[in-house]
PDB file of C-alpha atoms in Angstrom:
ATOM      1  CA  UNK V 429      41.771   1.569 285.249  1.00  0.00           C
ATOM      2  CA  UNK V 430      41.823  -2.125 284.381  1.00  0.00           C
ATOM      3  CA  UNK V 431      40.964  -1.316 280.773  1.00  0.00           C
ATOM      4  CA  UNK V 432      43.886   1.122 280.526  1.00  0.00           C
ATOM      5  CA  UNK V 433      46.283  -1.450 281.989  1.00  0.00           C
ATOM      6  CA  UNK V 434      45.007  -4.076 279.561  1.00  0.00           C
ATOM      7  CA  UNK V 435      45.481  -1.689 276.632  1.00  0.00           C
ATOM      8  CA  UNK V 436      49.035  -0.990 277.784  1.00  0.00           C
ATOM      9  CA  UNK V 437      49.819  -4.725 278.029  1.00  0.00           C
ATOM     10  CA  UNK V 438      48.414  -5.276 274.550  1.00  0.00           C
ATOM     11  CA  UNK V 439      50.461  -2.353 273.201  1.00  0.00           C
ATOM     12  CA  UNK V 440      53.663  -3.679 274.789  1.00  0.00           C
ATOM     13  CA  UNK V 441      52.970  -7.183 273.470  1.00  0.00           C
ATOM     14  CA  UNK V 442      52.291  -5.801 270.006  1.00  0.00           C
ATOM     15  CA  UNK V 443      55.557  -3.850 270.066  1.00  0.00           C
ATOM     16  CA  UNK V 444      57.450  -6.936 271.222  1.00  0.00           C
ATOM     17  CA  UNK V 445      55.997  -9.083 268.443  1.00  0.00           C
ATOM     18  CA  UNK V 446      56.791  -6.365 265.919  1.00  0.00           C
ATOM     19  CA  UNK V 447      60.428  -6.148 267.048  1.00  0.00           C
ATOM     20  CA  UNK V 448      60.824  -9.943 267.013  1.00  0.00           C
ATOM     21  CA  UNK V 449      59.328 -10.154 263.519  1.00  0.00           C
ATOM     22  CA  UNK V 450      61.562  -7.319 262.334  1.00  0.00           C
ATOM     23  CA  UNK V 451      64.653  -9.003 263.756  1.00  0.00           C
ATOM     24  CA  UNK V 452      63.703 -12.294 262.147  1.00  0.00           C
ATOM     25  CA  UNK V 453      63.257 -10.575 258.787  1.00  0.00           C
ATOM     26  CA  UNK V 454      66.572  -8.719 258.944  1.00  0.00           C
ATOM     27  CA  UNK V 455      68.812 -11.432 260.406  1.00  0.00           C
ATOM     28  CA  UNK V 456      66.906 -14.632 259.658  1.00  0.00           C
ATOM     29  CA  UNK V 457      68.403 -14.994 256.186  1.00  0.00           C
ATOM     30  CA  UNK V 458      71.967 -15.291 257.449  1.00  0.00           C
ATOM     31  CA  UNK V 459      71.258 -17.864 260.201  1.00  0.00           C
ATOM     32  CA  UNK V 460      71.549 -20.961 257.933  1.00  0.00           C
ATOM     33  CA  UNK V 461      75.038 -19.845 256.904  1.00  0.00           C
ATOM     34  CA  UNK V 462      76.411 -19.595 260.447  1.00  0.00           C
ATOM     35  CA  UNK V 463      76.873 -23.377 260.937  1.00  0.00           C
ATOM     36  CA  UNK V 464      78.221 -23.593 257.378  1.00  0.00           C
ATOM     37  CA  UNK V 465      80.794 -20.890 258.115  1.00  0.00           C
ATOM     38  CA  UNK V 466      81.852 -22.587 261.360  1.00  0.00           C
ATOM     39  CA  UNK V 467      82.106 -25.959 259.646  1.00  0.00           C
ATOM     40  CA  UNK V 468      84.365 -24.576 256.906  1.00  0.00           C
ATOM     41  CA  UNK V 469      86.548 -22.865 259.495  1.00  0.00           C
ATOM     42  CA  UNK V 470      86.787 -26.056 261.531  1.00  0.00           C
ATOM     43  CA  UNK V 471      87.489 -28.489 258.686  1.00  0.00           C
ATOM     44  CA  UNK V 472      89.346 -26.088 256.366  1.00  0.00           C
ATOM     45  CA  UNK V 473      87.319 -27.652 253.566  1.00  0.00           C
ATOM     46  CA  UNK V 474      85.009 -25.519 251.414  1.00  0.00           C
ATOM     47  CA  UNK V 475      83.859 -28.242 249.005  1.00  0.00           C
ATOM     48  CA  UNK V 476      80.550 -28.582 250.817  1.00  0.00           C
ATOM     49  CA  UNK V 477      79.535 -25.013 250.008  1.00  0.00           C
ATOM     50  CA  UNK V 478      78.676 -23.772 246.534  1.00  0.00           C
ATOM     51  CA  UNK V 479      79.983 -20.253 245.994  1.00  0.00           C
ATOM     52  CA  UNK V 480      77.376 -19.881 243.234  1.00  0.00           C
ATOM     53  CA  UNK V 481      74.901 -19.458 246.091  1.00  0.00           C
ATOM     54  CA  UNK V 482      76.826 -16.298 246.953  1.00  0.00           C
ATOM     55  CA  UNK V 483      76.663 -15.165 243.326  1.00  0.00           C
ATOM     56  CA  UNK V 484      72.889 -15.579 243.137  1.00  0.00           C
ATOM     57  CA  UNK V 485      72.237 -13.858 246.459  1.00  0.00           C
ATOM     58  CA  UNK V 486      74.616 -10.988 245.694  1.00  0.00           C
ATOM     59  CA  UNK V 487      72.922 -10.307 242.351  1.00  0.00           C
ATOM     60  CA  UNK V 488      69.436 -10.621 243.844  1.00  0.00           C
ATOM     61  CA  UNK V 489      70.077  -8.284 246.764  1.00  0.00           C
ATOM     62  CA  UNK V 490      71.960  -5.662 244.747  1.00  0.00           C
ATOM     63  CA  UNK V 491      69.041  -5.510 242.305  1.00  0.00           C
ATOM     64  CA  UNK V 492      66.592  -5.319 245.209  1.00  0.00           C
ATOM     65  CA  UNK V 493      68.397  -2.295 246.656  1.00  0.00           C
ATOM     66  CA  UNK V 494      68.344  -0.566 243.258  1.00  0.00           C
ATOM     67  CA  UNK V 495      64.644  -1.402 242.914  1.00  0.00           C
ATOM     68  CA  UNK V 496      63.947   0.676 246.023  1.00  0.00           C
ATOM     69  CA  UNK V 497      65.014   3.846 244.178  1.00  0.00           C
ATOM     70  CA  UNK V 498      62.114   3.348 241.783  1.00  0.00           C
ATOM     71  CA  UNK V 499      59.579   1.669 244.049  1.00  0.00           C
ATOM     72  CA  UNK V 500      59.587   2.242 247.795  1.00  0.00           C
ATOM     73  CA  UNK V 501      59.399  -0.756 250.114  1.00  0.00           C
ATOM     74  CA  UNK V 502      59.981  -1.258 253.823  1.00  0.00           C
ATOM     75  CA  UNK V 503      63.320  -0.201 255.286  1.00  0.00           C
ATOM     76  CA  UNK V 504      63.568  -3.600 257.031  1.00  0.00           C
ATOM     77  CA  UNK V 505      63.783  -5.292 253.642  1.00  0.00           C
ATOM     78  CA  UNK V 506      66.518  -2.861 252.641  1.00  0.00           C
ATOM     79  CA  UNK V 507      68.554  -3.764 255.732  1.00  0.00           C
ATOM     80  CA  UNK V 508      67.925  -7.432 255.037  1.00  0.00           C
ATOM     81  CA  UNK V 509      69.532  -7.039 251.613  1.00  0.00           C
ATOM     82  CA  UNK V 510      72.502  -5.089 252.978  1.00  0.00           C
ATOM     83  CA  UNK V 511      73.191  -7.678 255.686  1.00  0.00           C
ATOM     84  CA  UNK V 512      72.847 -10.558 253.220  1.00  0.00           C
ATOM     85  CA  UNK V 513      75.370  -8.915 250.878  1.00  0.00           C
ATOM     86  CA  UNK V 514      77.907  -8.620 253.700  1.00  0.00           C
ATOM     87  CA  UNK V 515      77.178 -12.217 254.737  1.00  0.00           C
ATOM     88  CA  UNK V 516      77.846 -13.540 251.241  1.00  0.00           C
ATOM     89  CA  UNK V 517      81.055 -11.516 250.951  1.00  0.00           C
ATOM     90  CA  UNK V 518      82.254 -12.988 254.255  1.00  0.00           C
ATOM     91  CA  UNK V 519      81.450 -16.501 253.015  1.00  0.00           C
ATOM     92  CA  UNK V 520      83.260 -15.807 249.742  1.00  0.00           C
ATOM     93  CA  UNK V 521      86.322 -14.537 251.561  1.00  0.00           C
ATOM     94  CA  UNK V 522      86.491 -17.645 253.740  1.00  0.00           C
ATOM     95  CA  UNK V 523      85.929 -20.076 250.863  1.00  0.00           C
ATOM     96  CA  UNK V 524      88.520 -18.364 248.680  1.00  0.00           C
ATOM     97  CA  UNK V 525      91.163 -18.429 251.416  1.00  0.00           C
ATOM     98  CA  UNK V 526      90.501 -22.092 252.210  1.00  0.00           C
ATOM     99  CA  UNK V 527      90.452 -23.146 248.566  1.00  0.00           C
ATOM    100  CA  UNK V 528      93.654 -21.257 247.789  1.00  0.00           C
ATOM    101  CA  UNK V 529      95.424 -22.834 250.764  1.00  0.00           C
ATOM    102  CA  UNK V 530      94.440 -26.379 249.748  1.00  0.00           C
ATOM    103  CA  UNK V 531      94.609 -26.062 245.956  1.00  0.00           C
ATOM    104  CA  UNK V 532      97.396 -28.052 244.350  1.00  0.00           C
ATOM    105  CA  UNK V 533      97.470 -26.051 241.148  1.00  0.00           C
ATOM    106  CA  UNK V 534      99.722 -23.003 241.154  1.00  0.00           C
ATOM    107  CA  UNK V 535      97.790 -21.351 238.314  1.00  0.00           C
ATOM    108  CA  UNK V 536      96.096 -18.144 239.405  1.00  0.00           C
ATOM    109  CA  UNK V 537      92.747 -17.194 237.921  1.00  0.00           C
ATOM    110  CA  UNK V 538      91.885 -13.513 237.831  1.00  0.00           C
ATOM    111  CA  UNK V 539      88.767 -11.494 237.070  1.00  0.00           C
ATOM    112  CA  UNK V 540      90.633  -9.186 234.706  1.00  0.00           C
ATOM    113  CA  UNK V 541      91.597 -12.195 232.549  1.00  0.00           C
ATOM    114  CA  UNK V 542      87.973 -12.215 231.381  1.00  0.00           C
ATOM    115  CA  UNK V 543      88.143 -15.972 230.921  1.00  0.00           C
ATOM    116  CA  UNK V 544      84.574 -17.293 230.945  1.00  0.00           C
ATOM    117  CA  UNK V 545      85.713 -20.816 231.816  1.00  0.00           C
ATOM    118  CA  UNK V 546      87.092 -19.572 235.135  1.00  0.00           C
ATOM    119  CA  UNK V 547      84.193 -17.245 235.954  1.00  0.00           C
ATOM    120  CA  UNK V 548      83.487 -17.176 239.703  1.00  0.00           C
ATOM    121  CA  UNK V 549      86.395 -19.573 240.263  1.00  0.00           C
ATOM    122  CA  UNK V 550      89.013 -16.939 240.913  1.00  0.00           C
ATOM    123  CA  UNK V 551      92.008 -17.305 243.195  1.00  0.00           C
ATOM    124  CA  UNK V 552      91.669 -14.112 245.237  1.00  0.00           C
ATOM    125  CA  UNK V 553      88.817 -12.498 247.122  1.00  0.00           C
ATOM    126  CA  UNK V 554      89.811  -9.200 245.492  1.00  0.00           C
ATOM    127  CA  UNK V 555      88.722 -10.593 242.109  1.00  0.00           C
ATOM    128  CA  UNK V 556      85.249 -11.349 243.464  1.00  0.00           C
ATOM    129  CA  UNK V 557      85.037  -7.826 244.851  1.00  0.00           C
ATOM    130  CA  UNK V 558      86.016  -6.404 241.457  1.00  0.00           C
ATOM    131  CA  UNK V 559      83.253  -8.425 239.806  1.00  0.00           C
ATOM    132  CA  UNK V 560      80.630  -7.391 242.366  1.00  0.00           C
ATOM    133  CA  UNK V 561      81.601  -3.724 242.141  1.00  0.00           C
ATOM    134  CA  UNK V 562      81.587  -3.828 238.324  1.00  0.00           C
ATOM    135  CA  UNK V 563      78.106  -5.356 238.288  1.00  0.00           C
ATOM    136  CA  UNK V 564      76.877  -2.854 240.876  1.00  0.00           C
ATOM    137  CA  UNK V 565      78.197   0.114 238.881  1.00  0.00           C
ATOM    138  CA  UNK V 566      76.689  -1.105 235.589  1.00  0.00           C
ATOM    139  CA  UNK V 567      73.328  -1.924 237.187  1.00  0.00           C
ATOM    140  CA  UNK V 568      73.311   1.417 239.012  1.00  0.00           C
ATOM    141  CA  UNK V 569      74.053   3.315 235.805  1.00  0.00           C
ATOM    142  CA  UNK V 570      71.257   1.503 233.953  1.00  0.00           C
ATOM    143  CA  UNK V 571      68.877   2.241 236.830  1.00  0.00           C
ATOM    144  CA  UNK V 572      69.838   5.916 236.742  1.00  0.00           C
ATOM    145  CA  UNK V 573      69.163   6.103 233.000  1.00  0.00           C
ATOM    146  CA  UNK V 574      65.807   4.313 233.052  1.00  0.00           C
ATOM    147  CA  UNK V 575      64.497   5.215 236.511  1.00  0.00           C
ATOM    148  CA  UNK V 576      61.569   7.102 234.963  1.00  0.00           C
ATOM    149  CA  UNK V 577      60.452   3.996 233.079  1.00  0.00           C
ATOM    150  CA  UNK V 578      57.857   2.092 235.109  1.00  0.00           C
ATOM    151  CA  UNK V 579      58.439  -0.983 232.951  1.00  0.00           C
ATOM    152  CA  UNK V 580      62.159  -0.981 233.783  1.00  0.00           C
ATOM    153  CA  UNK V 581      61.555  -0.463 237.506  1.00  0.00           C
ATOM    154  CA  UNK V 582      58.977  -3.244 237.749  1.00  0.00           C
ATOM    155  CA  UNK V 583      61.201  -5.577 235.724  1.00  0.00           C
ATOM    156  CA  UNK V 584      64.130  -4.756 237.989  1.00  0.00           C
ATOM    157  CA  UNK V 585      62.098  -5.671 241.058  1.00  0.00           C
ATOM    158  CA  UNK V 586      60.905  -8.885 239.473  1.00  0.00           C
ATOM    159  CA  UNK V 587      64.441  -9.927 238.493  1.00  0.00           C
ATOM    160  CA  UNK V 588      65.668  -9.257 242.038  1.00  0.00           C
ATOM    161  CA  UNK V 589      63.175 -11.487 243.815  1.00  0.00           C
ATOM    162  CA  UNK V 590      62.892 -14.046 241.000  1.00  0.00           C
ATOM    163  CA  UNK V 591      66.662 -14.632 241.075  1.00  0.00           C
ATOM    164  CA  UNK V 592      66.515 -15.317 244.800  1.00  0.00           C
ATOM    165  CA  UNK V 593      63.420 -17.503 244.400  1.00  0.00           C
ATOM    166  CA  UNK V 594      65.263 -19.725 241.923  1.00  0.00           C
ATOM    167  CA  UNK V 595      68.096 -20.423 244.364  1.00  0.00           C
ATOM    168  CA  UNK V 596      66.772 -23.888 245.225  1.00  0.00           C
ATOM    169  CA  UNK V 597      66.199 -25.085 241.663  1.00  0.00           C
ATOM    170  CA  UNK V 598      69.752 -26.443 241.108  1.00  0.00           C
ATOM    171  CA  UNK V 599      69.265 -28.694 244.151  1.00  0.00           C
ATOM    172  CA  UNK V 600      65.838 -29.721 242.894  1.00  0.00           C
ATOM    173  CA  UNK V 601      67.263 -30.688 239.508  1.00  0.00           C
ATOM    174  CA  UNK V 602      70.255 -32.388 241.080  1.00  0.00           C
ATOM    175  CA  UNK V 603      67.981 -34.582 243.214  1.00  0.00           C
ATOM    176  CA  UNK V 604      65.938 -35.467 240.153  1.00  0.00           C
ATOM    177  CA  UNK V 605      69.038 -36.426 238.189  1.00  0.00           C
ATOM    178  CA  UNK V 606      70.468 -38.536 240.995  1.00  0.00           C
ATOM    179  CA  UNK V 607      67.079 -40.022 241.957  1.00  0.00           C
ATOM    180  CA  UNK V 608      68.193 -39.447 245.544  1.00  0.00           C
ATOM    181  CA  UNK V 609      68.585 -36.762 248.205  1.00  0.00           C
ATOM    182  CA  UNK V 610      71.682 -38.393 249.675  1.00  0.00           C
ATOM    183  CA  UNK V 611      74.223 -35.826 250.840  1.00  0.00           C
ATOM    184  CA  UNK V 612      71.605 -33.125 251.379  1.00  0.00           C
ATOM    185  CA  UNK V 613      70.977 -31.845 254.927  1.00  0.00           C
ATOM    186  CA  UNK V 614      67.268 -32.243 255.681  1.00  0.00           C
ATOM    187  CA  UNK V 615      67.695 -30.121 258.810  1.00  0.00           C
ATOM    188  CA  UNK V 616      68.910 -27.206 256.717  1.00  0.00           C
ATOM    189  CA  UNK V 617      66.117 -27.706 254.170  1.00  0.00           C
ATOM    190  CA  UNK V 618      63.550 -27.442 256.956  1.00  0.00           C
ATOM    191  CA  UNK V 619      65.386 -24.393 258.278  1.00  0.00           C
ATOM    192  CA  UNK V 620      65.188 -22.320 255.114  1.00  0.00           C
ATOM    193  CA  UNK V 621      61.721 -23.651 254.258  1.00  0.00           C
ATOM    194  CA  UNK V 622      60.350 -22.233 257.497  1.00  0.00           C
ATOM    195  CA  UNK V 623      62.280 -19.015 256.850  1.00  0.00           C
ATOM    196  CA  UNK V 624      60.908 -18.634 253.335  1.00  0.00           C
ATOM    197  CA  UNK V 625      57.381 -19.329 254.573  1.00  0.00           C
ATOM    198  CA  UNK V 626      57.696 -16.676 257.289  1.00  0.00           C
ATOM    199  CA  UNK V 627      59.196 -14.205 254.833  1.00  0.00           C
ATOM    200  CA  UNK V 628      56.386 -14.701 252.312  1.00  0.00           C
ATOM    201  CA  UNK V 629      53.760 -14.291 255.021  1.00  0.00           C
ATOM    202  CA  UNK V 630      55.486 -11.084 256.097  1.00  0.00           C
ATOM    203  CA  UNK V 631      55.368  -9.776 252.524  1.00  0.00           C
ATOM    204  CA  UNK V 632      51.642 -10.482 252.328  1.00  0.00           C
ATOM    205  CA  UNK V 633      50.830  -8.921 255.703  1.00  0.00           C
ATOM    206  CA  UNK V 634      52.849  -5.757 255.037  1.00  0.00           C
ATOM    207  CA  UNK V 635      51.507  -5.412 251.492  1.00  0.00           C
ATOM    208  CA  UNK V 636      54.970  -5.474 249.940  1.00  0.00           C
ATOM    209  CA  UNK V 637      55.239  -4.961 246.161  1.00  0.00           C
ATOM    210  CA  UNK V 638      53.632  -7.800 244.216  1.00  0.00           C
ATOM    211  CA  UNK V 639      57.020  -9.048 242.965  1.00  0.00           C
ATOM    212  CA  UNK V 640      58.054  -9.862 246.532  1.00  0.00           C
ATOM    213  CA  UNK V 641      55.183 -12.086 247.581  1.00  0.00           C
ATOM    214  CA  UNK V 642      54.611 -13.803 244.231  1.00  0.00           C
ATOM    215  CA  UNK V 643      58.255 -14.865 244.006  1.00  0.00           C
ATOM    216  CA  UNK V 644      58.149 -15.671 247.717  1.00  0.00           C
ATOM    217  CA  UNK V 645      55.332 -18.113 247.026  1.00  0.00           C
ATOM    218  CA  UNK V 646      57.391 -19.584 244.204  1.00  0.00           C
ATOM    219  CA  UNK V 647      60.361 -19.998 246.564  1.00  0.00           C
ATOM    220  CA  UNK V 648      58.193 -21.780 249.132  1.00  0.00           C
ATOM    221  CA  UNK V 649      56.862 -24.060 246.372  1.00  0.00           C
ATOM    222  CA  UNK V 650      60.418 -25.029 245.389  1.00  0.00           C
ATOM    223  CA  UNK V 651      61.282 -25.683 249.041  1.00  0.00           C
ATOM    224  CA  UNK V 652      58.298 -27.967 249.583  1.00  0.00           C
ATOM    225  CA  UNK V 653      58.996 -29.754 246.303  1.00  0.00           C
ATOM    226  CA  UNK V 654      62.480 -30.620 247.564  1.00  0.00           C
ATOM    227  CA  UNK V 655      60.962 -31.862 250.822  1.00  0.00           C
ATOM    228  CA  UNK V 656      58.621 -34.033 248.753  1.00  0.00           C
ATOM    229  CA  UNK V 657      61.679 -35.448 246.985  1.00  0.00           C
ATOM    230  CA  UNK V 658      63.092 -36.385 250.399  1.00  0.00           C
ATOM    231  CA  UNK V 659      59.900 -38.294 251.198  1.00  0.00           C
ATOM    232  CA  UNK V 660      59.537 -39.869 247.763  1.00  0.00           C
ATOM    233  CA  UNK V 661      63.111 -41.091 247.325  1.00  0.00           C
ATOM    234  CA  UNK V 662      63.221 -42.469 250.875  1.00  0.00           C
ATOM    235  CA  UNK V 663      59.888 -44.247 250.417  1.00  0.00           C
ATOM    236  CA  UNK V 664      60.570 -45.445 246.876  1.00  0.00           C
ATOM    237  CA  UNK V 665      64.371 -45.798 246.475  1.00  0.00           C
ATOM    238  CA  UNK V 666      65.527 -45.471 242.880  1.00  0.00           C
ATOM    239  CA  UNK V 667      68.451 -47.100 241.129  1.00  0.00           C
ATOM    240  CA  UNK V 668      71.645 -45.341 242.296  1.00  0.00           C
ATOM    241  CA  UNK V 669      73.225 -43.022 239.770  1.00  0.00           C
ATOM    242  CA  UNK V 670      76.940 -42.229 239.958  1.00  0.00           C
ATOM    243  CA  UNK V 671      77.613 -38.576 240.602  1.00  0.00           C
ATOM    244  CA  UNK V 672      80.341 -36.364 241.887  1.00  0.00           C
ATOM    245  CA  UNK V 673      80.489 -35.053 245.401  1.00  0.00           C
ATOM    246  CA  UNK V 674      79.969 -31.502 244.243  1.00  0.00           C
ATOM    247  CA  UNK V 675      76.626 -32.459 242.745  1.00  0.00           C
ATOM    248  CA  UNK V 676      75.351 -34.036 245.941  1.00  0.00           C
ATOM    249  CA  UNK V 677      75.921 -30.802 247.770  1.00  0.00           C
ATOM    250  CA  UNK V 678      72.951 -28.479 248.071  1.00  0.00           C
ATOM    251  CA  UNK V 679      72.960 -25.379 245.942  1.00  0.00           C
ATOM    252  CA  UNK V 680      71.694 -23.602 249.019  1.00  0.00           C
ATOM    253  CA  UNK V 681      74.844 -24.373 250.959  1.00  0.00           C
ATOM    254  CA  UNK V 682      73.367 -27.217 252.994  1.00  0.00           C
TER     255      UNK V 682
END
């Protein structure tokens, strides 16, 4: 009787841990953007958030969803991508509205102008949606044509996770150029470092496709390298280098 009760407790505990881990995987990626969203709403200032973060994450997660048609992976990871896409669209909508309201220039930049100099700097959220939908349609068509090619499918999966893994490199390079981590939120760095570490461990434990955990390890390496920069530049201050405010802002929306 005691053994049966113990087995039931273990089973319930296992189910609870599984649900918590699943929730963390699905919703954990959007948590760092909640304070950023609230801060932009409160200050009506979007300069502290790089919309190129949205671009990278939209591309990465759209490619990841298409990768699933050629190589099955856990449904939780699919939902994670879907939720992240909606999160980035919400952030884009807010940033576009705030920037348009505070912009002094009356010139309107549009996606259909096909002006490379104004790429991803458009004046309306509709233009961003047109770009995202165009990319999705083209990538979907290419996936449909080459779905039988294992080389294409594996490359697609690699591009999806590699793009996301490289999200922290602009901040890494920016810190190196400035010889300082001033203006970067250490709290947020620790937040997404722990998230990336958990995510990579989850990939390894669930035997996700090799692209997921190898690029996850790369992402964790970039995160810890930035944390090392925090330590190094605080311990050994370098000669200040003049830089613009936009460059001191984290490419991960810190």
